Amino acid sequence: MANETVSVWYDEDGDMLEVLWAFREGYFSSTDDERVLKRLNDDGEVIGFLIHDFSTLKQPSPVEFELTSEAPADDVANLTVRQASIRLGVSERRIRKLARDGRVRGATKSGGEWLIPTPVEVIPGRRGPAGVAGRVGVTED
C-alpha cells in the first residue's frame, strides 16, 4: 500500500469534522445520513467528507454512510468556510458572519456547515470603508 496523506480538521465553533484525502477544488453532496456530506472533485470522485454536529455522535454504535462517486453538479463548486476564508484572506468567523447576514451570494447552510459557491462573491456592506478581502496582490491604477 502506498503512503497517502489524510487531512483532518475539527471546527469547534461549527461542531464539524472534515476529512480530506485529496485537497482539490470540489463541492459537497448529501449522503444517506443527514449529518454527513461527501466532498467530490469536479470529476465526481469522492475526495473527503464532512460530519455536522460531530459532538452528538457519542454513541456505542458506529456512524455508517456510503461515499459513492457521482456525476459532477452543473459546474457549481462549493467551498467550506475554511477554504473560502483562505481564498478571501479573512477569518473563518468573518465568513460565517457574512453568510449569516446574507452577504455571501448563494451561500446556503446544510446542517451546521455553510456551503459557499464559487466564485465567492461578497455583497458590499452599506456602511464603512470598502472591503479589501481577496485583493491581496491587486494594484489599482
PDB file of C-alpha atoms in Angstrom:
ATOM      1  CA  MET A   1       0.000   0.000   0.000  1.00  0.00           C
ATOM      2  CA  ALA A   2       1.368   3.427  -0.971  1.00  0.00           C
ATOM      3  CA  ASN A   3       1.756   6.195   1.598  1.00  0.00           C
ATOM      4  CA  GLU A   4      -1.201   8.559   1.443  1.00  0.00           C
ATOM      5  CA  THR A   5      -1.865  11.702   3.440  1.00  0.00           C
ATOM      6  CA  VAL A   6      -5.222  12.347   5.059  1.00  0.00           C
ATOM      7  CA  SER A   7      -6.043  15.802   6.437  1.00  0.00           C
ATOM      8  CA  VAL A   8      -8.485  16.062   9.353  1.00  0.00           C
ATOM      9  CA  TRP A   9      -9.945  19.303  10.777  1.00  0.00           C
ATOM     10  CA  TYR A  10     -12.300  19.792  13.680  1.00  0.00           C
ATOM     11  CA  ASP A  11     -14.127  23.119  13.821  1.00  0.00           C
ATOM     12  CA  GLU A  12     -15.212  23.529  17.441  1.00  0.00           C
ATOM     13  CA  ASP A  13     -17.371  26.617  16.730  1.00  0.00           C
ATOM     14  CA  GLY A  14     -19.304  24.861  13.963  1.00  0.00           C
ATOM     15  CA  ASP A  15     -19.029  21.402  15.608  1.00  0.00           C
ATOM     16  CA  MET A  16     -17.853  19.856  12.330  1.00  0.00           C
ATOM     17  CA  LEU A  17     -15.233  17.284  11.421  1.00  0.00           C
ATOM     18  CA  GLU A  18     -13.809  17.414   7.893  1.00  0.00           C
ATOM     19  CA  VAL A  19     -11.628  14.674   6.412  1.00  0.00           C
ATOM     20  CA  LEU A  20      -9.866  15.105   3.045  1.00  0.00           C
ATOM     21  CA  TRP A  21      -7.539  12.717   1.283  1.00  0.00           C
ATOM     22  CA  ALA A  22      -7.177  14.925  -1.798  1.00  0.00           C
ATOM     23  CA  PHE A  23      -7.114  18.717  -1.347  1.00  0.00           C
ATOM     24  CA  ARG A  24      -8.613  19.909  -4.626  1.00  0.00           C
ATOM     25  CA  GLU A  25     -11.473  22.101  -5.734  1.00  0.00           C
ATOM     26  CA  GLY A  26     -14.797  20.380  -5.346  1.00  0.00           C
ATOM     27  CA  TYR A  27     -18.296  20.510  -3.999  1.00  0.00           C
ATOM     28  CA  PHE A  28     -20.379  18.881  -1.276  1.00  0.00           C
ATOM     29  CA  SER A  29     -23.156  16.394  -1.900  1.00  0.00           C
ATOM     30  CA  SER A  30     -25.522  14.717   0.545  1.00  0.00           C
ATOM     31  CA  THR A  31     -25.329  11.132   1.781  1.00  0.00           C
ATOM     32  CA  ASP A  32     -27.931   8.845   3.299  1.00  0.00           C
ATOM     33  CA  ASP A  33     -27.082  10.339   6.733  1.00  0.00           C
ATOM     34  CA  GLU A  34     -28.258  13.971   7.003  1.00  0.00           C
ATOM     35  CA  ARG A  35     -25.265  14.825   9.224  1.00  0.00           C
ATOM     36  CA  VAL A  36     -22.735  13.783   6.584  1.00  0.00           C
ATOM     37  CA  LEU A  37     -21.753  15.493   3.320  1.00  0.00           C
ATOM     38  CA  LYS A  38     -19.329  13.886   0.902  1.00  0.00           C
ATOM     39  CA  ARG A  39     -16.775  16.067  -0.888  1.00  0.00           C
ATOM     40  CA  LEU A  40     -16.423  15.405  -4.627  1.00  0.00           C
ATOM     41  CA  ASN A  41     -13.935  16.784  -7.127  1.00  0.00           C
ATOM     42  CA  ASP A  42     -15.055  18.189 -10.484  1.00  0.00           C
ATOM     43  CA  ASP A  43     -14.996  14.676 -11.983  1.00  0.00           C
ATOM     44  CA  GLY A  44     -17.409  13.362  -9.322  1.00  0.00           C
ATOM     45  CA  GLU A  45     -14.701  11.385  -7.478  1.00  0.00           C
ATOM     46  CA  VAL A  46     -15.000  11.301  -3.666  1.00  0.00           C
ATOM     47  CA  ILE A  47     -12.099  13.210  -2.076  1.00  0.00           C
ATOM     48  CA  GLY A  48     -13.354  13.545   1.510  1.00  0.00           C
ATOM     49  CA  PHE A  49     -16.321  14.077   3.785  1.00  0.00           C
ATOM     50  CA  LEU A  50     -17.700  16.430   6.442  1.00  0.00           C
ATOM     51  CA  ILE A  51     -19.719  15.482   9.537  1.00  0.00           C
ATOM     52  CA  HIS A  52     -22.049  18.095  11.106  1.00  0.00           C
ATOM     53  CA  ASP A  53     -22.894  18.068  14.825  1.00  0.00           C
ATOM     54  CA  PHE A  54     -19.880  15.857  15.422  1.00  0.00           C
ATOM     55  CA  SER A  55     -20.106  16.050  19.211  1.00  0.00           C
ATOM     56  CA  THR A  56     -23.541  14.343  19.121  1.00  0.00           C
ATOM     57  CA  LEU A  57     -22.001  11.128  17.781  1.00  0.00           C
ATOM     58  CA  LYS A  58     -21.145   9.813  21.253  1.00  0.00           C
ATOM     59  CA  GLN A  59     -22.987   6.562  20.799  1.00  0.00           C
ATOM     60  CA  PRO A  60     -21.853   2.957  21.130  1.00  0.00           C
ATOM     61  CA  SER A  61     -22.609   2.030  17.511  1.00  0.00           C
ATOM     62  CA  PRO A  62     -20.553   3.492  14.646  1.00  0.00           C
ATOM     63  CA  VAL A  63     -21.855   6.070  12.196  1.00  0.00           C
ATOM     64  CA  GLU A  64     -22.155   4.466   8.777  1.00  0.00           C
ATOM     65  CA  PHE A  65     -22.605   6.218   5.454  1.00  0.00           C
ATOM     66  CA  GLU A  66     -21.866   5.488   1.814  1.00  0.00           C
ATOM     67  CA  LEU A  67     -19.289   7.523  -0.134  1.00  0.00           C
ATOM     68  CA  THR A  68     -20.113   6.682  -3.729  1.00  0.00           C
ATOM     69  CA  SER A  69     -18.859   8.797  -6.621  1.00  0.00           C
ATOM     70  CA  GLU A  70     -21.346  10.598  -8.831  1.00  0.00           C
ATOM     71  CA  ALA A  71     -21.573  12.806 -11.866  1.00  0.00           C
ATOM     72  CA  PRO A  72     -20.451  16.414 -11.272  1.00  0.00           C
ATOM     73  CA  ALA A  73     -23.013  19.091 -10.493  1.00  0.00           C
ATOM     74  CA  ASP A  74     -23.788  21.747 -13.097  1.00  0.00           C
ATOM     75  CA  ASP A  75     -20.402  23.490 -12.894  1.00  0.00           C
ATOM     76  CA  VAL A  76     -21.117  24.611  -9.334  1.00  0.00           C
ATOM     77  CA  ALA A  77     -18.348  24.036  -6.843  1.00  0.00           C
ATOM     78  CA  ASN A  78     -18.858  24.722  -3.149  1.00  0.00           C
ATOM     79  CA  LEU A  79     -16.167  25.663  -0.680  1.00  0.00           C
ATOM     80  CA  THR A  80     -16.044  25.113   3.039  1.00  0.00           C
ATOM     81  CA  VAL A  81     -15.832  28.140   5.318  1.00  0.00           C
ATOM     82  CA  ARG A  82     -12.124  27.316   5.814  1.00  0.00           C
ATOM     83  CA  GLN A  83     -11.442  27.276   2.066  1.00  0.00           C
ATOM     84  CA  ALA A  84     -13.423  30.498   1.471  1.00  0.00           C
ATOM     85  CA  SER A  85     -11.539  32.253   4.289  1.00  0.00           C
ATOM     86  CA  ILE A  86      -8.194  31.273   2.771  1.00  0.00           C
ATOM     87  CA  ARG A  87      -9.312  32.357  -0.692  1.00  0.00           C
ATOM     88  CA  LEU A  88     -10.557  35.758   0.545  1.00  0.00           C
ATOM     89  CA  GLY A  89      -7.834  36.328   3.132  1.00  0.00           C
ATOM     90  CA  VAL A  90     -10.236  36.817   6.054  1.00  0.00           C
ATOM     91  CA  SER A  91     -11.049  34.747   9.150  1.00  0.00           C
ATOM     92  CA  GLU A  92     -13.455  31.813   9.162  1.00  0.00           C
ATOM     93  CA  ARG A  93     -15.506  33.694  11.748  1.00  0.00           C
ATOM     94  CA  ARG A  94     -15.886  36.627   9.316  1.00  0.00           C
ATOM     95  CA  ILE A  95     -17.032  34.308   6.509  1.00  0.00           C
ATOM     96  CA  ARG A  96     -19.692  32.798   8.801  1.00  0.00           C
ATOM     97  CA  LYS A  97     -20.891  36.293   9.819  1.00  0.00           C
ATOM     98  CA  LEU A  98     -21.101  37.439   6.192  1.00  0.00           C
ATOM     99  CA  ALA A  99     -23.008  34.265   5.254  1.00  0.00           C
ATOM    100  CA  ARG A 100     -25.412  34.665   8.206  1.00  0.00           C
ATOM    101  CA  ASP A 101     -26.048  38.276   7.169  1.00  0.00           C
ATOM    102  CA  GLY A 102     -26.855  37.182   3.600  1.00  0.00           C
ATOM    103  CA  ARG A 103     -23.783  38.918   2.159  1.00  0.00           C
ATOM    104  CA  VAL A 104     -22.179  35.868   0.514  1.00  0.00           C
ATOM    105  CA  ARG A 105     -24.104  35.383  -2.716  1.00  0.00           C
ATOM    106  CA  GLY A 106     -25.559  31.865  -2.958  1.00  0.00           C
ATOM    107  CA  ALA A 107     -24.299  30.670   0.445  1.00  0.00           C
ATOM    108  CA  THR A 108     -26.528  28.010   1.970  1.00  0.00           C
ATOM    109  CA  LYS A 109     -26.424  26.197   5.258  1.00  0.00           C
ATOM    110  CA  SER A 110     -26.624  22.416   5.223  1.00  0.00           C
ATOM    111  CA  GLY A 111     -26.809  21.035   8.734  1.00  0.00           C
ATOM    112  CA  GLY A 112     -24.255  23.072  10.651  1.00  0.00           C
ATOM    113  CA  GLU A 113     -21.988  23.850   7.673  1.00  0.00           C
ATOM    114  CA  TRP A 114     -22.101  26.788   5.284  1.00  0.00           C
ATOM    115  CA  LEU A 115     -21.652  25.889   1.619  1.00  0.00           C
ATOM    116  CA  ILE A 116     -20.026  28.768  -0.269  1.00  0.00           C
ATOM    117  CA  PRO A 117     -20.392  28.613  -4.080  1.00  0.00           C
ATOM    118  CA  THR A 118     -17.513  29.562  -6.360  1.00  0.00           C
ATOM    119  CA  PRO A 119     -16.605  32.063  -7.415  1.00  0.00           C
ATOM    120  CA  VAL A 120     -17.029  33.587  -3.944  1.00  0.00           C
ATOM    121  CA  GLU A 121     -18.982  36.809  -4.250  1.00  0.00           C
ATOM    122  CA  VAL A 122     -19.358  39.077  -1.210  1.00  0.00           C
ATOM    123  CA  ILE A 123     -22.077  41.725  -1.406  1.00  0.00           C
ATOM    124  CA  PRO A 124     -20.632  45.068  -0.230  1.00  0.00           C
ATOM    125  CA  GLY A 125     -21.932  46.494   3.039  1.00  0.00           C
ATOM    126  CA  ARG A 126     -23.811  49.780   3.170  1.00  0.00           C
ATOM    127  CA  ARG A 127     -21.584  51.384   5.794  1.00  0.00           C
ATOM    128  CA  GLY A 128     -17.895  51.834   6.381  1.00  0.00           C
ATOM    129  CA  PRO A 129     -14.945  51.662   4.005  1.00  0.00           C
ATOM    130  CA  ALA A 130     -14.774  49.330   1.028  1.00  0.00           C
ATOM    131  CA  GLY A 131     -13.513  45.861   1.955  1.00  0.00           C
ATOM    132  CA  VAL A 132     -10.180  44.504   0.833  1.00  0.00           C
ATOM    133  CA  ALA A 133     -10.918  40.771   1.145  1.00  0.00           C
ATOM    134  CA  GLY A 134      -9.443  38.788  -1.713  1.00  0.00           C
ATOM    135  CA  ARG A 135      -7.491  41.755  -3.039  1.00  0.00           C
ATOM    136  CA  VAL A 136      -4.057  40.526  -1.978  1.00  0.00           C
ATOM    137  CA  GLY A 137      -1.559  41.491  -4.632  1.00  0.00           C
ATOM    138  CA  VAL A 138      -4.103  43.600  -6.560  1.00  0.00           C
ATOM    139  CA  THR A 139      -2.830  47.014  -7.561  1.00  0.00           C
ATOM    140  CA  GLU A 140      -5.004  49.929  -8.565  1.00  0.00           C
ATOM    141  CA  ASP A 141      -4.049  52.205 -11.438  1.00  0.00           C
TER     142      ASP A 141
END
